[in-house]
């Protein structure tokens, strides 16, 4: 009976907790107010344009939302823009992407998004209506906008690609309204301009292209009247019908005939009603009175949206102006005074298997037996046995079995279970069908007086290696090896046999361990990794390798949370702050492991991984504080799951995971057991566009350059940006229009031509550059959705930094012209100088030559005169130097100097030379004796003559005569 009571209580509590959890987690609501950038908290309408931006009409004007930042258009951006409208009531987008705006005071404007220009519409309406006030606008499937005037004429308007506005009359109310209150006397049908139009007394408007139809007005009246009635009936995705009445909405299921009436609580008219189908999450309805209702599709229970826990900051009785379900399945709810609410509807892909209320502290271990039963260890010290689907079968209470908080469960090769407990030592569970629960338990506790006992009672891990040896890791005594002798068990540890165990109190807090394919056991501790080879004969010979002083310690970041071996025998290390690392090998020379690491750069949302598990496809599932990540080693891609994927708000537990034989993966958490089927997890297969949404130049908004504008259109339409040399400091802001999960988008950017590598920016949307050199560049930004790693969106912009005026092409042309002209005149001047220099040189040389020639002639004449005087006076006995100088009209000293300079001979030597020359001539031509020849030559002594002759010619006069014969 006690067992049955436990099971019934567990089932009831599980259902209740699961229902409450579903209500809490199904709807994800984000709230935006003036504090987030809205121009005003009164928001009347919303619109998602073709490009993916959200637009809102507020009391203070138009604003655009990219998922993070509001771009407000309360003030004119363009100098040619009309005054931006305020008190916006309705906005519509036409076929050209321009936004039509109707205000509460019934004025009409068009916002041209490309040029960020407002244009007020007045003159275009005058040909078609006497009253220019517009009380309603509505879009058509053709991309045009229907305009209902105050006097109930129906117009159709649109913009052309060149910016012109066209208006045509669809239905004229002339003669069909009460002139005092402008109310229709009857529903209006008109046929003109190729359309049939309807204006109802209830302000409903319809238009239908004729397309060759020859229906009469009466036939069109019947068609539009039926259409008006059908507009009060909504058909949801399951085929159920919802009929709106004046005071209630009626549900009808045609498949089973079930129906239910949901009455409204508020009445009146402040807005247009709206019906939104959120699929499995239910339906939403906004009444004319502004009451937002939520109806659970399964229970058919209705509640006011403001009573949902996600809208706890909204006052009860609050009203709303608009409800809009965009094309991506996101619901936008505009409040009358409290901003905007965004509703996301994640898929229900995860389930929580809760534990009884006494076990709120968390599931710490999971283990499945061969029969499919799952043992669940909890922090509350109770041990549960669940069936394969999570239903309770048995409870091992701590009060009765004293097992404790089981942190890990292992089955050895003999079929025994080893339970690692925190604080209660090691527990061995021996199968025994004779006892209740089917197992007997043997406790092994630390005894300080007995070194053969386990070294600590805080046991975190038990592991059996390939040699069938059982290792035990404790958090207060390090590693233990179980050795069995004659039926008794002894624990070998640091204090009992392991003499090579690391010292200084390190590596004593063991959390996990695993054996690799090479027979090396890796031990994860709070102090980092430790390893040893299992090929040993005696524990005393075990050599423990630690890596505290190596790069491994930095890589593993000390605190190892989990170690895991996949089916390929790869060892994975999960660390606190170190992400996920794979031991890719072992360097035996340096005794160091080789790692390949994955972290935030590779796509992990959180570097703190507390749990790891492999599915049947070989993918690794990583539990962390922010959700769940899936790493596929084959594609080397990471997929993150969070609350936008239906991941519940749970706190994951360390190394508490299980691959259930039914195909589910179970992970322990504080709230119970998280269960899911990997192959059933779906992702929104959407490629989100990326735009450049902002730009600052020299710390100024690019749109503030009015006198000398840099761009002539909105920055998200700019393909090429041209900046001056003085504007080389700029900042670009970009956004991927992901309204499902903006935190799930990572960016990287690069300025091609300037950056060598990508800048990995995470979720940051800003890229800044300073002092970029002049040149042509391409800015590229890529957005990677972590929910779809294979899908990547990108945006490009050509950026040109103009050179300074002195470095422009025309400046260089001018420089070249100046250089050519300067070179021309320089060459001419050089030639002139060279010519002048040559002329002067030649003249100088000629003058010198002339002067030299003249001097040479004068010198020759002087020497000839001296020679002539000497020759004519050879025979005179009184002939001397004085006579020669006197005949030349020179002083003795002047004559001496000049003759010495010209002949390098003194006057006496020169005279002697002339005498000897005369003697030589006589010796050659005459038959005179030597003495006569000496006399005729001016020598008075023939002996002196012979001596001088020999000295001059190296022979005597006679020998000379003989040589001539």
PDB file of N, CA and C in Angstrom, residues 59-99:
ATOM      1  N   UNK A  59       2.110  57.821 -30.020  1.00  0.00           N
ATOM      2  CA  UNK A  59       1.562  59.152 -29.774  1.00  0.00           C
ATOM      3  C   UNK A  59       2.544  60.236 -30.227  1.00  0.00           C
ATOM      4  N   UNK A  60       3.838  59.929 -30.168  1.00  0.00           N
ATOM      5  CA  UNK A  60       4.862  60.900 -30.542  1.00  0.00           C
ATOM      6  C   UNK A  60       5.482  60.618 -31.902  1.00  0.00           C
ATOM      7  N   UNK A  61       4.851  59.785 -32.701  1.00  0.00           N
ATOM      8  CA  UNK A  61       5.329  59.604 -34.052  1.00  0.00           C
ATOM      9  C   UNK A  61       5.692  58.175 -34.402  1.00  0.00           C
ATOM     10  N   UNK A  62       6.343  58.045 -35.560  1.00  0.00           N
ATOM     11  CA  UNK A  62       6.686  56.746 -36.135  1.00  0.00           C
ATOM     12  C   UNK A  62       8.040  56.277 -35.612  1.00  0.00           C
ATOM     13  N   UNK A  63       8.182  54.953 -35.411  1.00  0.00           N
ATOM     14  CA  UNK A  63       9.456  54.394 -34.979  1.00  0.00           C
ATOM     15  C   UNK A  63       9.667  53.044 -35.647  1.00  0.00           C
ATOM     16  N   UNK A  64      10.947  52.746 -35.876  1.00  0.00           N
ATOM     17  CA  UNK A  64      11.328  51.468 -36.488  1.00  0.00           C
ATOM     18  C   UNK A  64      12.149  50.669 -35.480  1.00  0.00           C
ATOM     19  N   UNK A  65      11.903  49.350 -35.439  1.00  0.00           N
ATOM     20  CA  UNK A  65      12.553  48.474 -34.461  1.00  0.00           C
ATOM     21  C   UNK A  65      13.256  47.355 -35.198  1.00  0.00           C
ATOM     22  N   UNK A  66      14.548  47.123 -34.846  1.00  0.00           N
ATOM     23  CA  UNK A  66      15.324  46.061 -35.493  1.00  0.00           C
ATOM     24  C   UNK A  66      15.582  44.877 -34.569  1.00  0.00           C
ATOM     25  N   UNK A  67      14.893  44.824 -33.446  1.00  0.00           N
ATOM     26  CA  UNK A  67      15.085  43.752 -32.487  1.00  0.00           C
ATOM     27  C   UNK A  67      15.864  44.178 -31.268  1.00  0.00           C
ATOM     28  N   UNK A  68      16.615  45.268 -31.404  1.00  0.00           N
ATOM     29  CA  UNK A  68      17.402  45.786 -30.296  1.00  0.00           C
ATOM     30  C   UNK A  68      17.186  47.281 -30.101  1.00  0.00           C
ATOM     31  N   UNK A  69      17.208  48.031 -31.192  1.00  0.00           N
ATOM     32  CA  UNK A  69      17.176  49.491 -31.095  1.00  0.00           C
ATOM     33  C   UNK A  69      15.988  50.058 -31.856  1.00  0.00           C
ATOM     34  N   UNK A  70      15.382  51.099 -31.267  1.00  0.00           N
ATOM     35  CA  UNK A  70      14.311  51.839 -31.917  1.00  0.00           C
ATOM     36  C   UNK A  70      14.909  53.042 -32.637  1.00  0.00           C
ATOM     37  N   UNK A  71      14.560  53.167 -33.916  1.00  0.00           N
ATOM     38  CA  UNK A  71      14.948  54.349 -34.696  1.00  0.00           C
ATOM     39  C   UNK A  71      13.719  55.237 -34.815  1.00  0.00           C
ATOM     40  N   UNK A  72      13.729  56.340 -34.094  1.00  0.00           N
ATOM     41  CA  UNK A  72      12.553  57.196 -34.012  1.00  0.00           C
ATOM     42  C   UNK A  72      12.571  58.252 -35.114  1.00  0.00           C
ATOM     43  N   UNK A  73      11.377  58.531 -35.655  1.00  0.00           N
ATOM     44  CA  UNK A  73      11.205  59.543 -36.690  1.00  0.00           C
ATOM     45  C   UNK A  73      10.246  60.622 -36.205  1.00  0.00           C
ATOM     46  N   UNK A  74      10.440  61.059 -34.966  1.00  0.00           N
ATOM     47  CA  UNK A  74       9.611  62.131 -34.410  1.00  0.00           C
ATOM     48  C   UNK A  74       9.976  63.468 -35.009  1.00  0.00           C
ATOM     49  N   UNK A  75      11.207  63.593 -35.491  1.00  0.00           N
ATOM     50  CA  UNK A  75      11.672  64.825 -36.133  1.00  0.00           C
ATOM     51  C   UNK A  75      12.097  64.507 -37.551  1.00  0.00           C
ATOM     52  N   UNK A  76      11.983  65.525 -38.418  1.00  0.00           N
ATOM     53  CA  UNK A  76      12.320  65.325 -39.819  1.00  0.00           C
ATOM     54  C   UNK A  76      13.808  65.076 -39.977  1.00  0.00           C
ATOM     55  N   UNK A  77      14.134  64.077 -40.796  1.00  0.00           N
ATOM     56  CA  UNK A  77      15.524  63.768 -41.094  1.00  0.00           C
ATOM     57  C   UNK A  77      15.953  64.450 -42.384  1.00  0.00           C
ATOM     58  N   UNK A  78      15.088  64.430 -43.380  1.00  0.00           N
ATOM     59  CA  UNK A  78      15.387  65.026 -44.672  1.00  0.00           C
ATOM     60  C   UNK A  78      14.952  66.489 -44.681  1.00  0.00           C
ATOM     61  N   UNK A  79      15.745  67.340 -45.341  1.00  0.00           N
ATOM     62  CA  UNK A  79      15.410  68.770 -45.386  1.00  0.00           C
ATOM     63  C   UNK A  79      14.220  69.025 -46.312  1.00  0.00           C
ATOM     64  N   UNK A  80      13.868  68.059 -47.153  1.00  0.00           N
ATOM     65  CA  UNK A  80      12.721  68.225 -48.052  1.00  0.00           C
ATOM     66  C   UNK A  80      11.491  67.519 -47.494  1.00  0.00           C
ATOM     67  N   UNK A  81      11.570  67.059 -46.260  1.00  0.00           N
ATOM     68  CA  UNK A  81      10.461  66.321 -45.664  1.00  0.00           C
ATOM     69  C   UNK A  81       9.441  67.269 -45.055  1.00  0.00           C
ATOM     70  N   UNK A  82       8.172  66.862 -45.116  1.00  0.00           N
ATOM     71  CA  UNK A  82       7.139  67.574 -44.366  1.00  0.00           C
ATOM     72  C   UNK A  82       7.280  67.245 -42.885  1.00  0.00           C
ATOM     73  N   UNK A  83       6.526  67.956 -42.087  1.00  0.00           N
ATOM     74  CA  UNK A  83       6.577  67.723 -40.643  1.00  0.00           C
ATOM     75  C   UNK A  83       6.089  66.310 -40.323  1.00  0.00           C
ATOM     76  N   UNK A  84       6.890  65.519 -39.574  1.00  0.00           N
ATOM     77  CA  UNK A  84       6.458  64.155 -39.241  1.00  0.00           C
ATOM     78  C   UNK A  84       5.151  64.168 -38.451  1.00  0.00           C
ATOM     79  N   UNK A  85       4.262  63.226 -38.738  1.00  0.00           N
ATOM     80  CA  UNK A  85       2.977  63.189 -38.031  1.00  0.00           C
ATOM     81  C   UNK A  85       3.116  62.676 -36.600  1.00  0.00           C
ATOM     82  N   UNK A  86       2.231  63.108 -35.748  1.00  0.00           N
ATOM     83  CA  UNK A  86       2.123  62.617 -34.370  1.00  0.00           C
ATOM     84  C   UNK A  86       0.756  61.930 -34.226  1.00  0.00           C
ATOM     85  N   UNK A  87       0.516  61.344 -33.070  1.00  0.00           N
ATOM     86  CA  UNK A  87      -0.764  60.687 -32.766  1.00  0.00           C
ATOM     87  C   UNK A  87      -1.153  59.704 -33.874  1.00  0.00           C
ATOM     88  N   UNK A  88      -0.204  58.825 -34.225  1.00  0.00           N
ATOM     89  CA  UNK A  88      -0.434  57.894 -35.330  1.00  0.00           C
ATOM     90  C   UNK A  88      -1.383  56.796 -34.873  1.00  0.00           C
ATOM     91  N   UNK A  89      -2.400  56.534 -35.685  1.00  0.00           N
ATOM     92  CA  UNK A  89      -3.401  55.525 -35.347  1.00  0.00           C
ATOM     93  C   UNK A  89      -3.230  54.247 -36.168  1.00  0.00           C
ATOM     94  N   UNK A  90      -2.921  54.389 -37.472  1.00  0.00           N
ATOM     95  CA  UNK A  90      -2.823  53.225 -38.357  1.00  0.00           C
ATOM     96  C   UNK A  90      -1.670  53.417 -39.331  1.00  0.00           C
ATOM     97  N   UNK A  91      -0.960  52.332 -39.617  1.00  0.00           N
ATOM     98  CA  UNK A  91       0.089  52.361 -40.636  1.00  0.00           C
ATOM     99  C   UNK A  91      -0.098  51.171 -41.556  1.00  0.00           C
ATOM    100  N   UNK A  92       0.166  51.374 -42.857  1.00  0.00           N
ATOM    101  CA  UNK A  92       0.067  50.337 -43.873  1.00  0.00           C
ATOM    102  C   UNK A  92       1.235  50.477 -44.842  1.00  0.00           C
ATOM    103  N   UNK A  93       1.684  49.356 -45.388  1.00  0.00           N
ATOM    104  CA  UNK A  93       2.768  49.372 -46.365  1.00  0.00           C
ATOM    105  C   UNK A  93       2.195  49.089 -47.748  1.00  0.00           C
ATOM    106  N   UNK A  94       2.647  49.894 -48.740  1.00  0.00           N
ATOM    107  CA  UNK A  94       2.161  49.667 -50.095  1.00  0.00           C
ATOM    108  C   UNK A  94       3.157  48.823 -50.882  1.00  0.00           C
ATOM    109  N   UNK A  95       2.874  48.642 -52.172  1.00  0.00           N
ATOM    110  CA  UNK A  95       3.695  47.767 -52.996  1.00  0.00           C
ATOM    111  C   UNK A  95       5.118  48.255 -53.198  1.00  0.00           C
ATOM    112  N   UNK A  96       5.364  49.548 -53.057  1.00  0.00           N
ATOM    113  CA  UNK A  96       6.700  50.110 -53.206  1.00  0.00           C
ATOM    114  C   UNK A  96       7.471  50.115 -51.888  1.00  0.00           C
ATOM    115  N   UNK A  97       6.852  49.603 -50.825  1.00  0.00           N
ATOM    116  CA  UNK A  97       7.515  49.560 -49.531  1.00  0.00           C
ATOM    117  C   UNK A  97       7.374  50.829 -48.729  1.00  0.00           C
ATOM    118  N   UNK A  98       6.597  51.797 -49.218  1.00  0.00           N
ATOM    119  CA  UNK A  98       6.389  53.033 -48.473  1.00  0.00           C
ATOM    120  C   UNK A  98       5.253  52.861 -47.475  1.00  0.00           C
ATOM    121  N   UNK A  99       5.297  53.622 -46.400  1.00  0.00           N
ATOM    122  CA  UNK A  99       4.358  53.458 -45.302  1.00  0.00           C
ATOM    123  C   UNK A  99       3.333  54.584 -45.315  1.00  0.00           C
TER     124      UNK A  99
END
